[in-house]
XYZ file of N, CA and C in Angstrom:
642
model
N 72.092 61.705 -6.831
C 71.110 61.602 -7.912
C 71.820 61.281 -9.201
N 71.293 60.291 -9.903
C 71.914 59.837 -11.142
C 71.321 60.602 -12.314
N 72.223 61.158 -13.152
C 71.786 61.911 -14.340
C 72.189 61.151 -15.590
N 71.265 60.934 -16.492
C 71.519 60.210 -17.725
C 71.817 61.215 -18.836
N 72.970 61.043 -19.522
C 73.365 61.941 -20.603
C 72.921 61.353 -21.934
N 72.354 62.183 -22.764
C 71.889 61.739 -24.088
C 73.020 61.896 -25.096
N 73.364 60.822 -25.792
C 74.415 60.859 -26.806
C 73.795 61.127 -28.172
N 74.502 61.874 -29.041
C 73.971 62.130 -30.382
C 73.881 60.849 -31.190
N 72.880 60.784 -32.019
C 72.668 59.592 -32.846
C 73.803 59.444 -33.842
N 74.261 58.228 -34.050
C 75.345 57.941 -34.997
C 74.739 57.418 -36.282
N 74.954 58.131 -37.361
C 74.335 57.757 -38.639
C 75.266 56.946 -39.527
N 76.402 56.513 -38.992
C 77.303 55.684 -39.782
C 78.223 56.478 -40.690
N 78.238 57.821 -40.592
C 79.056 58.667 -41.444
C 80.141 59.311 -40.606
N 81.389 59.093 -40.963
C 82.486 59.752 -40.276
C 82.564 61.201 -40.730
N 82.774 62.098 -39.774
C 82.802 63.507 -40.114
C 84.127 64.114 -39.676
N 84.513 65.133 -40.427
C 85.751 65.829 -40.140
C 85.428 67.268 -39.838
N 86.467 68.027 -39.547
C 86.266 69.431 -39.212
C 85.646 70.161 -40.398
N 84.602 70.935 -40.117
C 83.895 71.634 -41.179
C 82.620 70.933 -41.582
N 82.369 69.722 -41.030
C 81.116 69.036 -41.300
C 81.086 68.274 -42.602
N 82.235 67.988 -43.235
C 82.268 67.258 -44.500
C 82.258 65.764 -44.206
N 81.379 65.052 -44.841
C 81.290 63.621 -44.643
C 82.353 62.919 -45.481
N 83.144 62.050 -44.808
C 84.207 61.355 -45.525
C 83.653 60.380 -46.545
N 82.472 59.840 -46.290
C 81.902 58.878 -47.236
C 81.504 59.547 -48.540
N 81.442 60.867 -48.557
C 81.095 61.585 -49.784
C 82.313 62.144 -50.501
N 83.502 61.779 -50.055
C 84.718 62.228 -50.709
C 85.248 61.142 -51.628
N 85.753 61.556 -52.774
C 86.328 60.627 -53.737
C 87.696 61.149 -54.160
N 88.598 60.235 -54.433
C 89.929 60.593 -54.909
C 90.039 60.245 -56.384
N 90.514 61.212 -57.161
C 90.692 61.031 -58.598
C 92.171 61.173 -58.916
N 92.725 60.180 -59.603
C 94.118 60.216 -60.027
C 94.155 60.729 -61.458
N 94.888 61.810 -61.663
C 94.951 62.427 -62.988
C 96.367 62.916 -63.252
N 96.581 63.414 -64.457
C 97.887 63.951 -64.829
C 97.834 65.468 -64.806
N 98.908 66.053 -64.319
C 98.988 67.506 -64.245
C 100.455 67.911 -64.327
N 100.685 69.210 -64.518
C 102.051 69.740 -64.544
C 102.563 69.806 -63.110
N 103.621 69.069 -62.820
C 104.170 69.009 -61.466
C 105.514 69.716 -61.350
N 106.148 70.022 -62.459
C 107.444 70.693 -62.415
C 107.616 71.535 -63.672
N 108.320 72.658 -63.492
C 108.580 73.560 -64.606
C 110.021 74.043 -64.558
N 110.463 74.525 -65.701
C 111.798 75.112 -65.793
C 111.832 76.123 -66.918
N 112.689 77.113 -66.774
C 112.781 78.187 -67.769
C 114.237 78.575 -67.934
N 114.635 78.845 -69.182
C 116.027 79.209 -69.432
C 116.126 80.117 -70.648
N 116.919 81.161 -70.490
C 117.229 82.075 -71.593
C 118.713 81.954 -71.886
N 119.049 81.814 -73.167
C 120.425 81.547 -73.558
C 120.863 82.517 -74.650
N 122.119 82.943 -74.546
C 122.770 83.714 -75.602
C 124.037 82.964 -76.006
N 124.045 82.480 -77.234
C 125.189 81.711 -77.738
C 125.957 82.530 -78.771
N 127.251 82.396 -78.737
C 128.102 83.010 -79.761
C 128.505 81.914 -80.739
N 128.046 82.029 -81.961
C 128.277 81.030 -83.000
C 129.335 81.558 -83.963
N 130.321 80.729 -84.268
C 131.385 81.087 -85.208
C 131.184 80.320 -86.511
N 131.119 81.057 -87.607
C 130.908 80.462 -88.922
C 132.085 80.787 -89.824
N 132.407 79.860 -90.711
C 133.542 80.021 -91.630
C 133.033 80.037 -93.070
N 132.856 81.197 -93.666
C 132.352 81.261 -95.041
C 133.420 80.821 -96.048
N 132.969 80.594 -97.262
C 133.887 80.149 -98.311
C 134.835 81.260 -98.733
N 134.333 82.482 -98.836
C 135.130 83.621 -99.260
C 135.451 84.517 -98.069
N 136.524 85.255 -98.179
C 136.886 86.192 -97.127
C 135.935 87.375 -97.165
N 135.160 87.588 -96.099
C 134.138 88.640 -96.145
C 134.732 90.034 -96.024
N 134.071 90.966 -96.709
C 134.427 92.374 -96.575
C 133.493 93.080 -95.612
N 132.201 92.752 -95.672
C 131.213 93.320 -94.759
C 130.008 92.391 -94.699
N 129.233 92.532 -93.630
C 128.003 91.739 -93.452
C 126.808 92.616 -93.819
N 125.994 92.127 -94.719
C 124.834 92.881 -95.194
C 123.549 92.487 -94.470
N 123.514 91.309 -93.892
C 122.313 90.868 -93.185
C 122.497 89.481 -92.598
N 121.701 89.183 -91.564
C 121.773 87.871 -90.925
C 120.409 87.516 -90.363
N 119.952 86.300 -90.584
C 118.674 85.854 -90.048
C 118.758 84.372 -89.680
N 117.908 83.972 -88.718
C 117.886 82.603 -88.196
C 116.514 82.003 -88.487
N 116.486 80.818 -89.083
C 115.227 80.188 -89.480
C 115.283 78.685 -89.169
N 114.120 78.033 -89.396
C 114.000 76.558 -89.324
C 114.425 75.999 -87.969
N 113.853 76.555 -86.904
C 114.193 76.075 -85.572
C 113.310 74.902 -85.179
N 113.901 73.832 -84.707
C 113.183 72.671 -84.167
C 113.895 72.220 -82.896
N 113.114 71.622 -81.969
C 113.715 71.155 -80.718
C 112.867 70.047 -80.118
N 113.486 69.276 -79.221
C 112.817 68.210 -78.478
C 113.415 68.178 -77.085
N 112.694 67.533 -76.146
C 113.137 67.534 -74.750
C 112.962 66.147 -74.147
N 113.829 65.843 -73.172
C 113.722 64.610 -72.407
C 114.212 64.878 -70.992
N 113.640 64.142 -70.032
C 113.980 64.326 -68.626
C 115.217 63.516 -68.269
N 116.159 64.178 -67.629
C 117.387 63.524 -67.170
C 117.593 63.911 -65.708
N 117.181 63.031 -64.789
C 117.304 63.322 -63.368
C 116.440 64.500 -62.972
N 117.046 65.498 -62.339
C 116.323 66.688 -61.915
C 116.351 67.794 -62.961
N 116.783 67.429 -64.164
C 116.886 68.400 -65.238
C 116.133 67.901 -66.464
N 115.906 68.822 -67.387
C 115.360 68.486 -68.697
C 116.378 68.923 -69.740
N 116.737 68.015 -70.598
C 117.711 68.308 -71.644
C 116.967 68.605 -72.938
N 117.168 69.799 -73.457
C 116.514 70.243 -74.691
C 117.539 70.212 -75.810
N 117.243 69.453 -76.855
C 118.121 69.369 -78.026
C 117.415 70.027 -79.207
N 118.143 70.873 -79.904
C 117.527 71.575 -81.024
C 118.537 71.968 -82.080
N 118.020 72.559 -83.141
C 118.880 73.037 -84.227
C 118.177 74.172 -84.962
N 118.962 74.997 -85.625
C 118.425 76.084 -86.436
C 119.441 76.422 -87.523
N 118.961 77.114 -88.551
C 119.817 77.515 -89.657
C 120.153 78.993 -89.538
N 121.429 79.304 -89.698
C 121.905 80.690 -89.694
C 122.291 81.064 -91.121
N 121.698 82.135 -91.623
C 121.982 82.619 -92.975
C 122.618 84.006 -92.883
N 123.762 84.156 -93.516
C 124.490 85.428 -93.498
C 124.657 85.915 -94.931
N 124.163 87.099 -95.174
C 124.355 87.746 -96.468
C 125.546 88.698 -96.319
N 126.555 88.503 -97.151
C 127.775 89.278 -96.968
C 128.366 89.674 -98.326
N 129.245 90.655 -98.275
C 129.990 91.101 -99.460
C 131.442 90.658 -99.337
N 132.050 90.359 -100.479
C 133.445 89.948 -100.494
C 134.127 90.511 -101.748
N 135.390 90.240 -101.883
C 136.182 90.738 -103.011
C 136.075 92.256 -103.115
N 136.346 92.910 -101.956
C 136.354 94.377 -101.872
C 135.003 94.967 -102.305
N 133.911 94.378 -101.775
C 132.534 94.845 -101.995
C 132.080 94.739 -103.456
N 132.750 93.929 -104.216
C 132.358 93.797 -105.626
C 131.389 92.653 -105.867
N 131.291 91.717 -104.899
C 130.403 90.573 -105.052
C 129.701 90.302 -103.723
N 128.553 89.621 -103.817
C 127.808 89.242 -102.618
C 127.459 87.761 -102.674
N 127.205 87.208 -101.507
C 126.822 85.799 -101.399
C 126.082 85.588 -100.090
N 125.404 84.447 -99.994
C 124.699 84.062 -98.775
C 125.303 82.766 -98.261
N 125.771 82.822 -97.033
C 126.346 81.629 -96.405
C 125.337 81.083 -95.399
N 125.073 79.776 -95.457
C 124.096 79.132 -94.574
C 124.726 77.931 -93.892
N 124.410 77.792 -92.602
C 124.934 76.659 -91.843
C 123.943 76.279 -90.750
N 123.809 74.987 -90.509
C 122.921 74.479 -89.461
C 123.683 74.371 -88.149
N 123.113 74.943 -87.098
C 123.742 74.958 -85.781
C 122.936 74.080 -84.834
N 123.612 73.165 -84.142
C 122.970 72.291 -83.161
C 123.304 72.778 -81.756
N 122.376 72.566 -80.834
C 122.613 72.990 -79.452
C 121.931 72.025 -78.482
N 122.370 72.090 -77.212
C 121.755 71.339 -76.117
C 121.688 72.246 -74.898
N 120.489 72.410 -74.366
C 120.283 73.225 -73.173
C 119.863 72.320 -72.021
N 120.439 72.551 -70.849
C 120.086 71.802 -69.646
C 119.283 72.720 -68.740
N 118.000 72.398 -68.546
C 117.081 73.252 -67.799
C 116.780 72.609 -66.453
N 117.006 73.360 -65.368
C 116.730 72.849 -64.027
C 115.239 72.882 -63.742
N 114.740 71.841 -63.067
C 113.321 71.731 -62.762
C 113.012 72.302 -61.384
N 111.845 72.914 -61.276
C 111.344 73.426 -60.000
C 109.988 72.770 -59.748
N 109.889 72.022 -58.631
C 108.672 71.284 -58.300
C 107.786 72.146 -57.415
N 106.479 72.134 -57.702
C 105.529 72.919 -56.909
C 105.304 72.295 -55.536
N 105.132 70.987 -55.462
C 104.818 70.309 -54.203
C 105.942 69.386 -53.781
N 107.170 69.804 -53.955
C 108.280 68.939 -53.604
C 108.525 67.928 -54.715
N 109.615 67.228 -54.608
C 109.973 66.260 -55.633
C 109.041 65.045 -55.544
N 108.435 64.730 -56.668
C 107.525 63.597 -56.748
C 107.999 62.669 -57.847
N 107.407 61.492 -57.861
C 107.749 60.528 -58.896
C 107.032 60.902 -60.182
N 107.788 61.190 -61.206
C 107.219 61.600 -62.483
C 107.732 60.680 -63.576
N 107.031 60.729 -64.702
C 107.434 59.924 -65.836
C 108.307 60.711 -66.799
N 108.284 60.304 -68.037
C 109.092 60.946 -69.068
C 108.258 61.847 -69.968
N 107.068 62.194 -69.521
C 106.194 63.051 -70.318
C 106.626 64.504 -70.127
N 107.369 65.036 -71.084
C 107.924 66.383 -70.999
C 107.464 67.188 -72.205
N 107.089 68.433 -71.944
C 106.710 69.354 -73.005
C 107.635 70.562 -72.975
N 107.947 71.071 -74.149
C 108.803 72.248 -74.252
C 108.071 73.308 -75.066
N 108.085 74.537 -74.565
C 107.478 75.670 -75.255
C 108.554 76.710 -75.519
N 108.573 77.209 -76.737
C 109.567 78.212 -77.120
C 108.951 79.594 -76.916
N 109.491 80.341 -75.970
C 109.023 81.706 -75.721
C 109.667 82.676 -76.706
N 110.962 82.514 -76.916
C 111.694 83.357 -77.869
C 112.400 82.453 -78.872
N 111.975 82.522 -80.139
C 112.656 81.763 -81.175
C 114.088 82.279 -81.315
N 115.019 81.407 -81.737
C 116.398 81.878 -81.940
C 116.440 83.106 -82.840
N 117.102 84.133 -82.357
C 117.124 85.416 -83.043
C 118.535 85.987 -83.026
N 118.947 86.581 -84.134
C 120.280 87.156 -84.237
C 120.308 88.507 -83.530
N 121.181 88.622 -82.530
C 121.352 89.881 -81.819
C 122.536 90.687 -82.343
N 123.564 89.985 -82.818
C 124.767 90.672 -83.299
C 125.461 89.784 -84.326
N 125.974 90.396 -85.378
C 126.716 89.682 -86.414
C 127.895 90.553 -86.838
N 129.105 90.068 -86.588
C 130.318 90.819 -86.915
C 131.325 89.871 -87.556
N 132.322 90.493 -88.179
C 133.436 89.736 -88.734
C 134.497 89.587 -87.642
N 135.039 88.406 -87.511
C 136.019 88.130 -86.458
C 137.289 88.958 -86.679
N 138.079 89.146 -85.630
C 139.322 89.932 -85.779
C 140.268 89.386 -86.849
N 140.231 88.074 -87.075
C 141.107 87.511 -88.101
C 140.643 87.850 -89.508
N 139.384 88.276 -89.648
C 138.879 88.723 -90.937
C 138.376 87.635 -91.848
N 138.299 86.411 -91.386
C 137.865 85.307 -92.250
C 136.617 84.594 -91.744
N 136.116 84.954 -90.570
C 134.988 84.248 -89.974
C 133.891 85.218 -89.553
N 132.702 84.639 -89.304
C 131.585 85.397 -88.749
C 131.401 85.007 -87.287
N 131.111 85.988 -86.471
C 130.752 85.735 -85.078
C 129.324 86.232 -84.873
N 128.428 85.279 -84.638
C 127.003 85.570 -84.537
C 126.538 85.303 -83.113
N 125.834 86.252 -82.512
C 125.247 86.079 -81.179
C 123.761 85.783 -81.360
N 123.327 84.626 -80.881
C 121.944 84.168 -81.043
C 121.314 84.023 -79.668
N 120.144 84.609 -79.479
C 119.401 84.478 -78.224
C 118.192 83.581 -78.429
N 117.802 82.882 -77.368
C 116.607 82.041 -77.388
C 116.150 81.843 -75.955
N 114.852 81.504 -75.785
C 114.284 81.284 -74.451
C 113.228 80.198 -74.535
N 113.270 79.261 -73.603
C 112.361 78.127 -73.614
C 111.803 77.888 -72.211
N 110.668 77.211 -72.175
C 110.042 76.767 -70.930
C 109.726 75.285 -71.075
N 110.084 74.492 -70.056
C 109.791 73.055 -70.080
C 108.799 72.736 -68.966
N 107.939 71.767 -69.231
C 106.929 71.329 -68.269
C 106.960 69.809 -68.181
N 106.939 69.295 -66.965
C 106.967 67.854 -66.726
C 105.613 67.433 -66.185
N 105.011 66.434 -66.821
C 103.713 65.922 -66.402
C 103.906 64.752 -65.437
N 103.051 64.691 -64.420
C 103.095 63.594 -63.457
C 101.716 63.299 -62.907
N 101.592 62.172 -62.246
C 100.307 61.785 -61.671
C 100.113 62.461 -60.316
N 98.898 62.925 -60.091
C 98.567 63.520 -58.803
C 97.150 63.127 -58.439
N 96.824 63.230 -57.157
C 95.507 62.855 -56.643
C 94.770 64.095 -56.189
N 93.536 64.236 -56.663
C 92.687 65.332 -56.222
C 91.483 64.752 -55.504
N 90.955 65.474 -54.536
C 89.839 65.018 -53.716
C 88.620 65.879 -54.023
N 87.479 65.228 -54.279
C 86.256 65.949 -54.601
C 85.129 65.454 -53.710
N 84.084 66.262 -53.585
C 82.884 65.894 -52.841
C 81.798 65.498 -53.823
N 81.150 64.359 -53.567
C 80.114 63.862 -54.454
C 78.752 63.971 -53.775
N 77.696 63.961 -54.566
C 76.331 64.068 -54.071
C 75.496 62.928 -54.634
N 74.350 62.633 -54.008
C 73.469 61.596 -54.549
C 73.033 61.935 -55.964
N 72.586 60.907 -56.682
C 72.203 61.113 -58.071
C 70.985 62.028 -58.202
N 70.120 62.027 -57.190
C 68.931 62.860 -57.281
C 69.180 64.281 -56.811
N 70.441 64.619 -56.533
C 70.745 65.970 -56.077
C 70.721 66.926 -57.253
N 70.075 68.060 -57.050
C 70.023 69.087 -58.096
C 69.900 70.445 -57.435
N 70.622 71.395 -57.952
C 70.540 72.737 -57.416
C 69.176 73.339 -57.704
N 68.783 74.273 -56.841
C 67.506 74.935 -57.040
C 67.572 75.866 -58.240
N 66.468 75.858 -58.993
C 66.365 76.720 -60.163
C 65.444 77.883 -59.822
N 65.841 79.053 -60.237
C 64.986 80.228 -60.042
C 64.404 80.635 -61.390
N 63.112 80.375 -61.547
C 62.439 80.751 -62.795
C 60.985 81.067 -62.486
N 60.334 81.805 -63.346
C 58.942 82.200 -63.204
C 58.071 81.392 -64.147
N 56.866 81.041 -63.641
C 55.918 80.327 -64.491
C 55.444 81.250 -65.603
N 55.292 80.697 -66.795
C 54.812 81.459 -67.939
C 53.524 80.841 -68.454
N 52.616 81.671 -68.884
C 51.359 81.204 -69.465
C 51.230 81.774 -70.860
N 50.562 81.041 -71.710
C 50.380 81.461 -73.094
C 48.904 81.437 -73.430
N 48.457 82.282 -74.342
C 47.064 82.347 -74.784
C 47.043 82.539 -76.281
N 45.970 82.091 -76.912
C 45.819 82.220 -78.354
C 44.424 82.712 -78.665
N 44.252 83.373 -79.776
C 42.955 83.909 -80.191
C 42.777 83.699 -81.676
N 41.542 83.678 -82.117
C 41.214 83.526 -83.541
C 40.092 84.479 -83.888
N 39.848 84.660 -85.177
C 38.817 85.590 -85.658
C 37.436 84.974 -85.680
N 37.295 83.684 -85.294
C 35.996 83.031 -85.304
C 35.196 83.449 -84.087
N 33.935 83.060 -84.049
C 33.053 83.432 -82.947
C 33.452 82.775 -81.651
N 34.184 81.648 -81.728
C 34.585 80.973 -80.500
C 35.623 81.761 -79.736
N 36.280 82.734 -80.368
C 37.303 83.514 -79.699
C 36.718 84.458 -78.672
N 35.394 84.703 -78.708
C 34.771 85.617 -77.768
C 34.587 85.009 -76.399
N 34.702 83.671 -76.288
C 34.604 83.016 -74.983
C 35.952 83.077 -74.303
N 35.960 83.239 -72.987
C 37.195 83.324 -72.211
C 37.079 82.422 -71.002
N 38.195 82.173 -70.384
C 38.227 81.308 -69.206
C 38.884 82.057 -68.077
N 38.440 81.783 -66.866
C 39.027 82.375 -65.675
C 38.996 81.349 -64.569
N 40.217 80.894 -64.179
C 40.365 79.907 -63.108
C 39.556 78.641 -63.401
N 39.516 78.227 -64.668
C 38.861 76.971 -65.022
C 37.358 77.093 -65.199
N 36.746 78.285 -65.047
C 35.287 78.438 -65.212
C 35.030 79.221 -66.482
N 34.102 78.717 -67.309
C 33.790 79.356 -68.571
C 32.599 80.285 -68.399
N 32.634 81.453 -69.017
C 31.544 82.418 -68.975
C 30.929 82.525 -70.364
N 29.627 82.298 -70.470
C 28.953 82.343 -71.766
C 28.662 83.770 -72.170
N 28.495 83.971 -73.472
C 28.123 85.293 -73.962
C 26.713 85.633 -73.499
N 26.441 86.929 -73.337
C 25.122 87.361 -72.875
C 24.036 87.053 -73.894
N 24.382 86.962 -75.172
C 23.371 86.675 -76.202
C 22.893 85.244 -76.158
N 23.548 84.382 -75.391
C 23.126 82.981 -75.332
C 21.975 82.783 -74.354
N 21.638 83.828 -73.546
C 20.515 83.711 -72.637
C 19.253 84.208 -73.341
N 18.155 83.414 -73.393
C 16.944 83.821 -74.135
C 16.262 85.018 -73.525
N 16.369 85.204 -72.174
C 15.668 86.320 -71.561
C 16.276 87.662 -71.923
N 17.509 87.669 -72.332
C 18.203 88.925 -72.582
C 18.475 89.153 -74.066
N 17.679 88.397 -74.937
C 17.854 88.612 -76.361
C 17.289 89.975 -76.748
N 17.876 90.674 -77.622
C 17.339 91.979 -78.033
C 16.029 91.849 -78.774
N 15.149 92.769 -78.487
C 13.833 92.739 -79.136
C 13.866 93.556 -80.403
């Protein structure tokens, strides 16, 4: 006996696991952060003041600026800041402020989230810790300052990536849950005494001649 098997109708839409129609998927090419790097640095800076210092009264770091560029698998951060040292000299009889601009270069290794991809030169740098003086002492020779400066930065590399989204017809709209509202108005005139119910009007009892008061 011959048995005929019924095949499911083919609607022209390729389907994948989970029932998602491939014809409703779209790919969007956009820019996103594809690699990051972070580095904390402590530098020992040596400064040579004009006068032989007797003691250090204060030290602060200001005017920090930096820029970044991608070099291979690393990001090179170039920056500078000003170091100001307030010190006493001439056996604590006089004071002065010595200022010097310090330049630096940090090499930050990149870590890729989805493996190494082709990226451009769009690099951003964020300063987590501005250069800050941790220690300021007079060198053993007695003529220089030794300043320890800490700083911390994060670099981000932008690259192109593809994201996949599901699209719907233009007439698609989610269901709205709302209740119908009705409004009514009234006035002080005689017409306000008439009311409506389901589209039928009811007249006042005084409008019937048989029921007029005697």
